[in-house]
Coordinates of C-alpha atoms and ligand atoms in Angstrom, one line a residue:
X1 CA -13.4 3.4 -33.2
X2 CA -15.9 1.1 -32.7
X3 CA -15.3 -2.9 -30.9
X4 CA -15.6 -4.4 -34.0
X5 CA -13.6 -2.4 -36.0
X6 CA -10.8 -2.7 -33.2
X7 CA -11.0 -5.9 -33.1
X8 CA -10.2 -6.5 -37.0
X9 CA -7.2 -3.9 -36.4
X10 CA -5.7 -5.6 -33.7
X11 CA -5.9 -9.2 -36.4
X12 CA -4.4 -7.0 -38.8
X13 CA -1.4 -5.7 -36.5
X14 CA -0.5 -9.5 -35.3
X15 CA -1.6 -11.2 -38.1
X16 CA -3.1 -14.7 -38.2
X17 CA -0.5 -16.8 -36.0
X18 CA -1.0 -14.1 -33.7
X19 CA -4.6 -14.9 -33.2
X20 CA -6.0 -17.9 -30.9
X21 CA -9.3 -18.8 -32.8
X22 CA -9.8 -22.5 -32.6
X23 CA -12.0 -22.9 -29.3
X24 CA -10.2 -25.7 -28.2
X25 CA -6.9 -23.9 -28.3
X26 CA -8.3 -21.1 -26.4
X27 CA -9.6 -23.0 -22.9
X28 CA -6.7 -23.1 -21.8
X29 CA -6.1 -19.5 -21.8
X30 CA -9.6 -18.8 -20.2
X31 CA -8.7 -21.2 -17.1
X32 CA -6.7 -20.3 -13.9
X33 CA -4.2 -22.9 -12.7
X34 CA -6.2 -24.1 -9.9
X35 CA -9.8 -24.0 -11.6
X36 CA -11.3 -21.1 -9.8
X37 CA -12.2 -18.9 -12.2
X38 CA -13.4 -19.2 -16.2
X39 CA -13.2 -16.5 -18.5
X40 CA -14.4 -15.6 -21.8
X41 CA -12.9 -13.0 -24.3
X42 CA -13.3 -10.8 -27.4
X43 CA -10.2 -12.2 -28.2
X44 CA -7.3 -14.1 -28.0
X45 CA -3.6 -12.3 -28.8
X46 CA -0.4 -13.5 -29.1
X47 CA 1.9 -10.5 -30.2
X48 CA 5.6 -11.4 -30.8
X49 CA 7.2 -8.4 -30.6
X50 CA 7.1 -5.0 -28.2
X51 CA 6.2 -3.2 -31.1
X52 CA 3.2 -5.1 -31.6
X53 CA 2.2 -5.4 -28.2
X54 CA 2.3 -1.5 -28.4
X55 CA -0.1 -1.1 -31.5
X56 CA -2.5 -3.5 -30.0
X57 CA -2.7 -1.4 -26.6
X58 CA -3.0 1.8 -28.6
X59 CA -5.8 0.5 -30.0
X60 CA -7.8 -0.9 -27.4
X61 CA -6.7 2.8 -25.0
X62 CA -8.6 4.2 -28.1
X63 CA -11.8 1.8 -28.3
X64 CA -11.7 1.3 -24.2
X65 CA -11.0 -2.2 -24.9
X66 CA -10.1 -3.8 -21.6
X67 CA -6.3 -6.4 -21.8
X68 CA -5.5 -9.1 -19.5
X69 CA -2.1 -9.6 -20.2
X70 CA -1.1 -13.3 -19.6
X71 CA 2.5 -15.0 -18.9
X72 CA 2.3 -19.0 -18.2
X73 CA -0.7 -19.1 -16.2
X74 CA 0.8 -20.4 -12.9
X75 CA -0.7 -17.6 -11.1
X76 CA -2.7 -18.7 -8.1
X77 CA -5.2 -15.3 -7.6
X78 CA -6.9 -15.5 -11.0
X79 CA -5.1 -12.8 -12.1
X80 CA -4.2 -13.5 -15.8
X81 CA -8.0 -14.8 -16.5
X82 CA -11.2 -12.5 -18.0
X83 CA -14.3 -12.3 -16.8
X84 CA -17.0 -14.7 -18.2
X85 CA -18.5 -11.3 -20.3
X86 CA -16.3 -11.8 -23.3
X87 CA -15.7 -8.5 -23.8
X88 CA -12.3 -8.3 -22.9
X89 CA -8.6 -9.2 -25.0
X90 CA -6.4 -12.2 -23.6
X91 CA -3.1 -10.6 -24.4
X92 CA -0.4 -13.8 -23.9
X93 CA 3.4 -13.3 -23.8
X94 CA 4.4 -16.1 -25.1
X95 CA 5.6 -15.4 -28.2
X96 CA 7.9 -12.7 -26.7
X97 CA 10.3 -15.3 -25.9
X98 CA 14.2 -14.7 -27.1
X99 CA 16.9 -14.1 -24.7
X100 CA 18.5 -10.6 -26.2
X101 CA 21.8 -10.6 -24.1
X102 CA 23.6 -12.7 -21.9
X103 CA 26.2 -10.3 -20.1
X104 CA 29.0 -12.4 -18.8
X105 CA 30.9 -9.5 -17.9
X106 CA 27.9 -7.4 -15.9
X107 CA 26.2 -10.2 -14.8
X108 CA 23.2 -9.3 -16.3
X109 CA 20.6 -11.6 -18.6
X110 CA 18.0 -9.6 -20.6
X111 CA 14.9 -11.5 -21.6
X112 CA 11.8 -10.6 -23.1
X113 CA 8.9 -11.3 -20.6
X114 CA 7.6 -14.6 -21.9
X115 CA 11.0 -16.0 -21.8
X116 CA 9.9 -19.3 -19.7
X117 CA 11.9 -19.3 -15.8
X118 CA 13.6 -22.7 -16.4
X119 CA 14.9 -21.2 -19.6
X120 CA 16.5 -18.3 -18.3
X121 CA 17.7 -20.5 -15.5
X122 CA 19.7 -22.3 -18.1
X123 CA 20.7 -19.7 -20.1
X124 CA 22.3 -17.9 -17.2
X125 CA 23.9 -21.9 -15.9
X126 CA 25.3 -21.7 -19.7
X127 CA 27.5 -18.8 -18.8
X128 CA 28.6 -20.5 -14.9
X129 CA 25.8 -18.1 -13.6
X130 CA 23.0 -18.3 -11.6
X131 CA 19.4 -16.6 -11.8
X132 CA 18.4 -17.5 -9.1
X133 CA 14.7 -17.1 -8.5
X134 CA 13.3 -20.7 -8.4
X135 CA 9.6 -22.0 -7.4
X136 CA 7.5 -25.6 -8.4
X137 CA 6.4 -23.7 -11.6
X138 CA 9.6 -22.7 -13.1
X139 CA 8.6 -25.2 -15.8
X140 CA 5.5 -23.1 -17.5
X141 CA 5.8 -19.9 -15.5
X142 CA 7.6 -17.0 -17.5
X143 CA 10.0 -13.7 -16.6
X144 CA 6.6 -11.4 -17.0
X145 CA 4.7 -13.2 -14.9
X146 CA 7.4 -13.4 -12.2
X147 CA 7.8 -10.1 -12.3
X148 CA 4.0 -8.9 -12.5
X149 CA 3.6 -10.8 -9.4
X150 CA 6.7 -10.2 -7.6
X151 CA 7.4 -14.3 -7.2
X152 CA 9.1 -15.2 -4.2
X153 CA 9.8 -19.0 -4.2
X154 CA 12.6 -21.2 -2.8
X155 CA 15.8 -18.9 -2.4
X156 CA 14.4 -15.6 -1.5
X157 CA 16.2 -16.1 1.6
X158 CA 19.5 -15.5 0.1
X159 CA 18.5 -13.3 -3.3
X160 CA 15.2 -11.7 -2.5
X161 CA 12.0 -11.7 -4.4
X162 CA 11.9 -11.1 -7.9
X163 CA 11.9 -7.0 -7.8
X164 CA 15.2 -7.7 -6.3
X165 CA 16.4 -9.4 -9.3
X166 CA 15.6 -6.2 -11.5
X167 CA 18.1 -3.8 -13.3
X168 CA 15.5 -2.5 -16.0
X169 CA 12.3 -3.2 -17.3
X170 CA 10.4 -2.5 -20.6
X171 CA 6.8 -1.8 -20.2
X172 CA 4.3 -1.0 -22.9
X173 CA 2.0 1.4 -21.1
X174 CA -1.6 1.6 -21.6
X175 CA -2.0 3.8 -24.0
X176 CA 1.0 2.0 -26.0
X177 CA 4.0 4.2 -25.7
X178 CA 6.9 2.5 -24.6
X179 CA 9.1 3.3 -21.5
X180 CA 12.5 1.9 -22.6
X181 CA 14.0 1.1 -19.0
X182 CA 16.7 -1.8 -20.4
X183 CA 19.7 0.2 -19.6
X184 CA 20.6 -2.5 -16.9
X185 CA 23.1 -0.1 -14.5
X186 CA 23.7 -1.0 -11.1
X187 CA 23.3 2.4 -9.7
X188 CA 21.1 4.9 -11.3
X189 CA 19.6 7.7 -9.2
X190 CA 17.7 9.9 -11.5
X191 CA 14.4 10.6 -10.1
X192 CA 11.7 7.9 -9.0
X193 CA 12.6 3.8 -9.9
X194 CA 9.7 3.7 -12.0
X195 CA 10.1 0.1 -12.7
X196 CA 9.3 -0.6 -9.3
X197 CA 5.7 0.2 -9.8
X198 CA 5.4 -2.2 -12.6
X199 CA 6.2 -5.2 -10.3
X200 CA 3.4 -6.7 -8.2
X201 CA 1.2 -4.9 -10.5
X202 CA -0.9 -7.5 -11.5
X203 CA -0.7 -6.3 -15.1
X204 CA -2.6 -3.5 -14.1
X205 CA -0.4 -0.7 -14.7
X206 CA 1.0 -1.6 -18.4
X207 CA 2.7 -4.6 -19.9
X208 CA 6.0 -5.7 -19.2
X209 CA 8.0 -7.1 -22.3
X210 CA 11.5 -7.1 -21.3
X211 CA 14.1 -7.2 -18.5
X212 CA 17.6 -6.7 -17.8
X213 CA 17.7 -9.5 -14.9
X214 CA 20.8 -9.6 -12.3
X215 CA 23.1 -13.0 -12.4
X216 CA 25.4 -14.2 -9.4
X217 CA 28.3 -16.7 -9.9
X218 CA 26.7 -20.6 -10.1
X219 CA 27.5 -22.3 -6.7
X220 CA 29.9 -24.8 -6.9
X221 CA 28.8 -26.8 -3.6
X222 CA 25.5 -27.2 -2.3
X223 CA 24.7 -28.9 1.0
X224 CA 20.9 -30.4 1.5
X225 CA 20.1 -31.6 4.5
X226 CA 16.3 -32.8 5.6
X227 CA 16.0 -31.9 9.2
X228 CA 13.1 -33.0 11.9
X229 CA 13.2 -30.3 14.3
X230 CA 11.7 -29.4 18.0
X231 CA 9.0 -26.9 16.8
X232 CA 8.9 -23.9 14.9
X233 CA 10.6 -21.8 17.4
X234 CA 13.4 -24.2 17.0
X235 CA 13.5 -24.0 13.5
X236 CA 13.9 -20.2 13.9
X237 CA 16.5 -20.0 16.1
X238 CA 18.4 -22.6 13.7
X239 CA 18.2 -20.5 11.0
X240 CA 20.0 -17.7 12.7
X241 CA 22.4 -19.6 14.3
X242 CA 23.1 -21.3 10.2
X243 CA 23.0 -18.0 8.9
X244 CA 25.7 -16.8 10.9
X245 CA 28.0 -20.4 11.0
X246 CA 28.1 -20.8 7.6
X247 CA 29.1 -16.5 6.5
X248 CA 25.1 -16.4 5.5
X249 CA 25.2 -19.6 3.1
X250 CA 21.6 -20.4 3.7
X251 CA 20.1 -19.9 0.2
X252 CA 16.2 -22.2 1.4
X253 CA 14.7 -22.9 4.6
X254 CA 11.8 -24.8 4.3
X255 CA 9.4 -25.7 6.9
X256 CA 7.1 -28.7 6.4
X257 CA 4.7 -30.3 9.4
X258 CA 3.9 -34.0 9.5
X259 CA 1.0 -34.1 7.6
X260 CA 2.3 -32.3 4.5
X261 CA 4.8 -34.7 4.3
X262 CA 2.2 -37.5 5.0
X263 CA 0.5 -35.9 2.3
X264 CA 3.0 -36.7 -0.4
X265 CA 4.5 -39.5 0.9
X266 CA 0.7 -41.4 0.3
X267 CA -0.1 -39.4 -2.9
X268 CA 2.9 -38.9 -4.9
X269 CA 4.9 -42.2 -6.6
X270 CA 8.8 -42.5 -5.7
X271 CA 8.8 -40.8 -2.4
X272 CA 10.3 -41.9 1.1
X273 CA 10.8 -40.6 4.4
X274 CA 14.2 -39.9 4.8
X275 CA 14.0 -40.4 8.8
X276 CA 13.4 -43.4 10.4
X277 CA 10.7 -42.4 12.6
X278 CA 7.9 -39.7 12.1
X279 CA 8.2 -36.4 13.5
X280 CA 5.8 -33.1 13.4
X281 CA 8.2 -30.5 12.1
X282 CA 10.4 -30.2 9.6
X283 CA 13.0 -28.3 8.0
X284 CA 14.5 -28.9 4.2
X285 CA 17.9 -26.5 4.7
X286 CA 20.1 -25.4 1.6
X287 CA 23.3 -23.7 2.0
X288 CA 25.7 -22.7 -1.1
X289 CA 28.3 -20.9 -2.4
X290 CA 30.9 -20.3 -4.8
X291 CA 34.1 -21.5 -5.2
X292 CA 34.7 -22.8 -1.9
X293 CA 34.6 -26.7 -2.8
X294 CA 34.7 -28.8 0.1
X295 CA 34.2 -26.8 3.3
X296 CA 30.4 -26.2 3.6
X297 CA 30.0 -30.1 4.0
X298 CA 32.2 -29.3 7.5
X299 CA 29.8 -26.1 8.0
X300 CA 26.6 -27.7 8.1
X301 CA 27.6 -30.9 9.8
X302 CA 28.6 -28.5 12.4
X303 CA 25.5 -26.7 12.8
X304 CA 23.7 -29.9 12.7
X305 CA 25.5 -31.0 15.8
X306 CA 25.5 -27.6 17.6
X307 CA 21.7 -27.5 16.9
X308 CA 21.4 -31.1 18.5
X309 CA 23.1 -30.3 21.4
X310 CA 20.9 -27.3 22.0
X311 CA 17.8 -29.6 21.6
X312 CA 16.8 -27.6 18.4
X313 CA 17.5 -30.7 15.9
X314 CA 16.1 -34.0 16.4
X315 CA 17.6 -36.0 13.6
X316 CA 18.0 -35.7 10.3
X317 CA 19.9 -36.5 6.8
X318 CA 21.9 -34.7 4.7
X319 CA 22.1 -35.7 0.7
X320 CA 25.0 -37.2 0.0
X321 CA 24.8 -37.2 -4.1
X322 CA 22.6 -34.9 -6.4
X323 CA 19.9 -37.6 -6.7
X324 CA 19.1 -37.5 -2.9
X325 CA 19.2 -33.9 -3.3
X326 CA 16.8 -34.2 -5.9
X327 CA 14.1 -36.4 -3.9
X328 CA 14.8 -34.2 -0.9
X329 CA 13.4 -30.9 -2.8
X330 CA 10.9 -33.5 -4.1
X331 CA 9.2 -34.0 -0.8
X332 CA 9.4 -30.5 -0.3
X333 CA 8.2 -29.7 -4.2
X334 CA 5.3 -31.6 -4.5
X335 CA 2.9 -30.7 -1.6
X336 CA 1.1 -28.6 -4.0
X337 CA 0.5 -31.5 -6.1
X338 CA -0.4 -33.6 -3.5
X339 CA -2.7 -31.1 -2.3
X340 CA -4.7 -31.3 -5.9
X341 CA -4.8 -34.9 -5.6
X342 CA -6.8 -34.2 -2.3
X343 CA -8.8 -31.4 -3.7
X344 CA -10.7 -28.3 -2.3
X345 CA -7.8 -27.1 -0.8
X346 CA -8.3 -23.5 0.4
X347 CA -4.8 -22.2 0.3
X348 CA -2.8 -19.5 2.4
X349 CA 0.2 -17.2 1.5
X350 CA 0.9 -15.5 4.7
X351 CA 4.0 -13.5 6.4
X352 CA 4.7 -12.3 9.4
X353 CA 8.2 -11.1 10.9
X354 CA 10.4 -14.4 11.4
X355 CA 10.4 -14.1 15.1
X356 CA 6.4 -14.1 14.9
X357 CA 6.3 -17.1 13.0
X358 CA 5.9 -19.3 16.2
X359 CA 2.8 -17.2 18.0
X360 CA 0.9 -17.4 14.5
X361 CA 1.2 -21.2 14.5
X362 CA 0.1 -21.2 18.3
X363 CA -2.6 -18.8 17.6
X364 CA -4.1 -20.6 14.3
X365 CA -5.2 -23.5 14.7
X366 CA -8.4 -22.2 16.7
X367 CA -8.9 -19.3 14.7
X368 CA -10.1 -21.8 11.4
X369 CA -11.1 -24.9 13.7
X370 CA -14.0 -22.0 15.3
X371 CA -14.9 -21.3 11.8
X372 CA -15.3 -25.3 10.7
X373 CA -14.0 -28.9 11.1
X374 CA -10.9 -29.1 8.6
X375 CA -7.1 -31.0 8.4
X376 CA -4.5 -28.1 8.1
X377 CA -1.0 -28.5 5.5
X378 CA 1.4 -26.4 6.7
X379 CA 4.6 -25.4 5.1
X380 CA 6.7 -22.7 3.9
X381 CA 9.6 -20.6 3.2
X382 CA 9.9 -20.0 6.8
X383 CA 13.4 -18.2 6.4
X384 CA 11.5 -15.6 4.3
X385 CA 8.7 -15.4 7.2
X386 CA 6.0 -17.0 4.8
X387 CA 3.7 -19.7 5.1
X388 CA 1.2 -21.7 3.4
X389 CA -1.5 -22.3 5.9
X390 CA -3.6 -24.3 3.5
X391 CA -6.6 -26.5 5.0
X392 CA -7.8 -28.9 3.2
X393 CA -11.6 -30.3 3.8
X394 CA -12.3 -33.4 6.5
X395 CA -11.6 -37.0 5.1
X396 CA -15.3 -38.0 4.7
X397 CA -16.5 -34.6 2.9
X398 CA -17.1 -33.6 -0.5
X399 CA -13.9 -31.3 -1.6
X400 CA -15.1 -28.5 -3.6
X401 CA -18.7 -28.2 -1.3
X402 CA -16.0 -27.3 2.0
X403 CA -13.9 -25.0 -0.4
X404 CA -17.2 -23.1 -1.7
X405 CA -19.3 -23.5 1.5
X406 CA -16.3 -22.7 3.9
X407 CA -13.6 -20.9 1.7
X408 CA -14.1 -17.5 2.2
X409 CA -14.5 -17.6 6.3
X410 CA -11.7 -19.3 6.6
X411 CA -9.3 -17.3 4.9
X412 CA -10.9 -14.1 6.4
X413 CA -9.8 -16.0 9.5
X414 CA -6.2 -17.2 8.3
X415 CA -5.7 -13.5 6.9
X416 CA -7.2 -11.9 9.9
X417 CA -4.6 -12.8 12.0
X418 CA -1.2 -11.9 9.6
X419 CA -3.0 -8.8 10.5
X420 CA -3.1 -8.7 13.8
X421 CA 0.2 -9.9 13.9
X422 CA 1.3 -7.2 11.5
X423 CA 1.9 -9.5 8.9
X424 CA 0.8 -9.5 5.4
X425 CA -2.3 -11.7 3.9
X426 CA -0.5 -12.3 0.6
X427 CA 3.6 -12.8 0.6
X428 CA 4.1 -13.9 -2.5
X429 CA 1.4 -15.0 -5.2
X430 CA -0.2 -11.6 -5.4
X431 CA -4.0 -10.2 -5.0
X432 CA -5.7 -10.9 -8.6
X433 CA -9.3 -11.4 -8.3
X434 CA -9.3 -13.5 -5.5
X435 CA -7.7 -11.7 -2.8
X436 CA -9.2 -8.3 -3.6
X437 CA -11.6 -7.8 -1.1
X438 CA -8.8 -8.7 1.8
X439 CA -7.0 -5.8 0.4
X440 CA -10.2 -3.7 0.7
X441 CA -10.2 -5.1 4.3
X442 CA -7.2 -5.6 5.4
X443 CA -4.8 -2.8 3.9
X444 CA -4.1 0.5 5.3
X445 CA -6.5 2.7 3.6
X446 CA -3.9 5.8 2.8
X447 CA -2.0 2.6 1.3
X448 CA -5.1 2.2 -0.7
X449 CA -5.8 5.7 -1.7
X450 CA -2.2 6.1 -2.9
X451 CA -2.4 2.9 -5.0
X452 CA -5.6 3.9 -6.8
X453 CA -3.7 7.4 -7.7
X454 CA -1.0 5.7 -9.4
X455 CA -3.4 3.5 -11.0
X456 CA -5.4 6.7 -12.1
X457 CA -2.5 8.2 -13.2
X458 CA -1.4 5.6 -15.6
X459 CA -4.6 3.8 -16.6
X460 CA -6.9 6.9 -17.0
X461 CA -9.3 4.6 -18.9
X462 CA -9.2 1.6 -16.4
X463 CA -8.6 -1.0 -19.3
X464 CA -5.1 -2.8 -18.1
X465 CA -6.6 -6.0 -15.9
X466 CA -9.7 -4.4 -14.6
X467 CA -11.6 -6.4 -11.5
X468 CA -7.7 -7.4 -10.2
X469 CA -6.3 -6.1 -7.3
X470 CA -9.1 -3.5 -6.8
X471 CA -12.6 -3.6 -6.1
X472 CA -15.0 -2.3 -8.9
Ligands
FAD501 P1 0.4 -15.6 -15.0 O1 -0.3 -16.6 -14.1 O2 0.2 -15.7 -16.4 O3 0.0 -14.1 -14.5 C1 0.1 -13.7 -13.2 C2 -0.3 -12.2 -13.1 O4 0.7 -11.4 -13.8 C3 -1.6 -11.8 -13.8 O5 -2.2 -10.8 -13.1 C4 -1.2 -11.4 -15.2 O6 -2.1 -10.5 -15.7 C5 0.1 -10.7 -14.9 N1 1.1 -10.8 -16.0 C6 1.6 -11.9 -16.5 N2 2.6 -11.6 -17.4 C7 2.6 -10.2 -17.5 C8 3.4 -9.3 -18.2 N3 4.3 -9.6 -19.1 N4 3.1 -7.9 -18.0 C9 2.2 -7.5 -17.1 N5 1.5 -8.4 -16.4 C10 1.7 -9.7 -16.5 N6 4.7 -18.4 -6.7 C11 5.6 -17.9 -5.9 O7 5.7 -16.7 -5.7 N7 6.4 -18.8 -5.2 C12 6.4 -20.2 -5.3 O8 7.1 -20.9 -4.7 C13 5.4 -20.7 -6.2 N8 5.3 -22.0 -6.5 C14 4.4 -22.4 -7.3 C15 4.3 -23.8 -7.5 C16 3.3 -24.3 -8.4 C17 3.2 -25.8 -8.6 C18 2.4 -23.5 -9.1 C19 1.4 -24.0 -10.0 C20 2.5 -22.1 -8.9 C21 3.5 -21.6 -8.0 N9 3.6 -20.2 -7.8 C22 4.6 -19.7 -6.9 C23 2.6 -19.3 -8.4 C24 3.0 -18.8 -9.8 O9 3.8 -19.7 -10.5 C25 3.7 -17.4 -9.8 O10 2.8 -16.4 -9.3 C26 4.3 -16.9 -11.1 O11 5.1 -15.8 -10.9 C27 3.2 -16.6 -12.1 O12 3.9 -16.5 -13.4 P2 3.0 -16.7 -14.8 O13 3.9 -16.4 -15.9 O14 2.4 -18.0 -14.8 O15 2.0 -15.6 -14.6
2HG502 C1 5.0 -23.3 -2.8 O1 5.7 -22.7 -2.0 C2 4.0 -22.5 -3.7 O2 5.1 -24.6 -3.0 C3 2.6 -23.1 -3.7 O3 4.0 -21.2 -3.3 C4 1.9 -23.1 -2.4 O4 0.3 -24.6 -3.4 C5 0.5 -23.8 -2.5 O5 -0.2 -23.5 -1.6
ZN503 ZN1 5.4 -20.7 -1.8

């Protein structure tokens, strides 16, 4: 089959509203989130059913068309966009987008993969249950795309990453047959998981179009409380010692340093600092739970004072309605967009072991300052061990000439030392195109070998996502 004649099968099989051919339509598609990287493609897809996302992969296996599948375009590696060569198909999810079952009974919520985050949110909160993977994007990103990049976000702590979230996946492999995986049982021990392998693919293994997702019962109490602490040490022992006050009720930990908060206090409209006086380390801690109205208010007030008197907690506030909530997480929230307002931002996704956390902030700082002059933004979800070590370019300098002119040594820098500290040079947003050559560098190379097997074994032809993840 030649290109062409692909091409015109693939229009035939979605038909014309599941084409993208109006140029100004299509930009967006052909973007990243943070304006790295612009594509160009053969085409631009929109199935809307698995069936059809399996005839147009069976075709392209068959013409050696290459697919880059795309969720909501949040991702922050590149992943979901082509290369500028316009030979490849944008394959969007977003007309896969019905909830099939909501399992009150299981506590289970099956979705097909362009199923937008917030939306399964609510569909789980209409039952009194809680899906609870949560991150700045839930707005736009969607299921697939959480899944593809094994999103971690802002209660990892207390449910894990989004693998952990998993009781079945459909995938459309790439040569279009489809391994049915939606069974949704808790325990299942027939040989290897293979929906494992499909998360923190990249979309380079196949296509996932469905999940059976895992619910927990909706908290009925949440405690926020916005915390200036010693240092990061002190914010680490804290966390242990709230884990085990409050029967592990610590659903987010979230550190923040001075001048991230600075950030969005200056940049972002209807922001305050909750403190009276400035400090250089923060902490936004969450605790939850179920059913237990009334005595987690007693909890954390507790470990507030114990964490005083220890010298661990130097003031703080905790909300006392779900609008102070709200601008609480709102501090925490919008550094990213704060960040953008700045511009040339080159952004870190680091992790090291929790107890590590403190000797990679002592260590950092002269590791990028001996590569150039720049103004760090540190935060994270330091109860997951993960931090965005983002630098952002000196006040009087042009933004994007420090990213391009210093972007790449610095992260070799900031990645360098996760490394040496054992860590991990991307926790939670994934490799795409622009961590690929860290991987090259930085991963064990048996690591490597084995990954390229799998990806041999299921993409003989190398047309799911090529250019991601891996080198040429
Ligand atoms: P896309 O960007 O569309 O795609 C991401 C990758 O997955 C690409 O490689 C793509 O090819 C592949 N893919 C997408 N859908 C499928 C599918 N159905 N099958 C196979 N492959 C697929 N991330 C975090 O982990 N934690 C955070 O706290 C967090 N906060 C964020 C806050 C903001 C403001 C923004 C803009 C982003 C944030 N992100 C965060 C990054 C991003 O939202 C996540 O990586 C998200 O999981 C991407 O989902 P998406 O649907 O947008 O995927
Ligand atoms: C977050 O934790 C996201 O807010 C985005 O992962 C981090 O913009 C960033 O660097
Ligand atoms: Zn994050």
């Amino acid at each position: 089959m030649t290109r062409h004649e692909a091409l015109a099968r693939i229009r035939e099989i979605v038909g014309p509203a599941g084409v993208v051919d109006d140029p100004l339509e299509q930009a967006g598609y052909l973007i990243d989130e943070r304006r790295l990287y612009q594509g160009a493609a053969a085409l631009v897809v929109r199935p809307a059913s698995t069936d059809e996302v399996s005839a147009v992969l069976a075709v392209c296996h068959e013409a050696g068309l290459a697919v880059v599948p795309q969720g909501g375009n949040t991702g922050y590696c590149g992943g979901a966009t082509p290369d500028d060569a316009d030979g490849q198909v944008l394959l969007s999810l977003t007309r896969l987008n019905r909830i099939r079952e909501v399992d009150p009974v299981g506590f289970t919520l099956t979705v097909e993969a362009g199923v937008v985050l917030a939306r399964a949110q609510a569909a789980a909160a209409e039952h009194e249950l809680l899906f609870p993977l949560s991150m700045g994007s839930e707005g736009s990103c969607q299921v697939g795309g959480n899944l593809a990049t094994n999103a971690g976000g802002l209660a990892v702590l207390k449910y894990g990453t989004a693998r952990e979230l998993v009781l079945g996946l459909e995938v459309v492999l790439p040569d279009g047959r489809v391994l049915h995986g939606l069974k949704g049982l808790r325990k299942d021990n027939t040989g290897y998981d293979l929906k494992q392998l499909f998360m923190g693919a990249e979309g380079t293994l196949g296509v996932i179009t469905a999940a059976v997702l895992k619910l927990f019962p909706a908290p009925t109490e949440r405690q926020t409380a916005w915390l200036a602490v010693a240092d990061a040490a002190a914010a680490c022992r804290l966390l242990g010692a709230a884990r085990k006050a409050s029967g592990d009720a610590v659903t987010s930990f979230e550190y923040v340093t001075r001048p991230s908060l600075a950030l969005v206090l200056s940049r972002i409209d209807g922001t305050s600092d909750p403190l009276d006086s400035p400090y250089e380390h923060y902490v936004l801690m969450e605790m939850s739970a179920a059913g237990a109205e009334g005595s987690l208010r007693e909890i954390m007030e507790q470990v507030l004072e114990d964490g005083m008197a220890r010298g661990e907690v130097l003031d703080g506030a905790i909300a006392e309605s779900g609008p102070q909530r709200d601008a609480l997480w709102k501090l925490r929230e919008s550094i990213p967009e704060a960040e953008k307002h700045v511009g040339g931002a080159v952004k870190h996704d680091v992790s090291v072991l929790i107890s590590r956390i403190p000797e990679y902030l002592a260590l950092a700082p002269a590791r990028v300052q001996a590569v150039t002059d720049c103004r760090l933004s540190i935060y994270g979800h330091i109860g997951d061990g993960n931090l965005h070590y983002n630098l952002l370019p000196p006040a009087d300098s042009d933004p994007e000439a420090f990213r391009a002119h210093w972007g790449a040594a610095l992260s070799r820098a900031v990645h360098g030392l996760a490394a040496e500290l054992d860590g991990s040079f991307s926790a939670e947003h994934g490799v795409g195109k622009l961590k690929k050559d860290e991987l090259a560098r930085l991963s064990d190379p048996v690591e490597l070998e084995v990954m390229r097997a799998v990806k041999t074994a299921l993409d003989p032809r190398g047309i799911m996502n090529p250019g991601k993840l891996f080198q040429a």
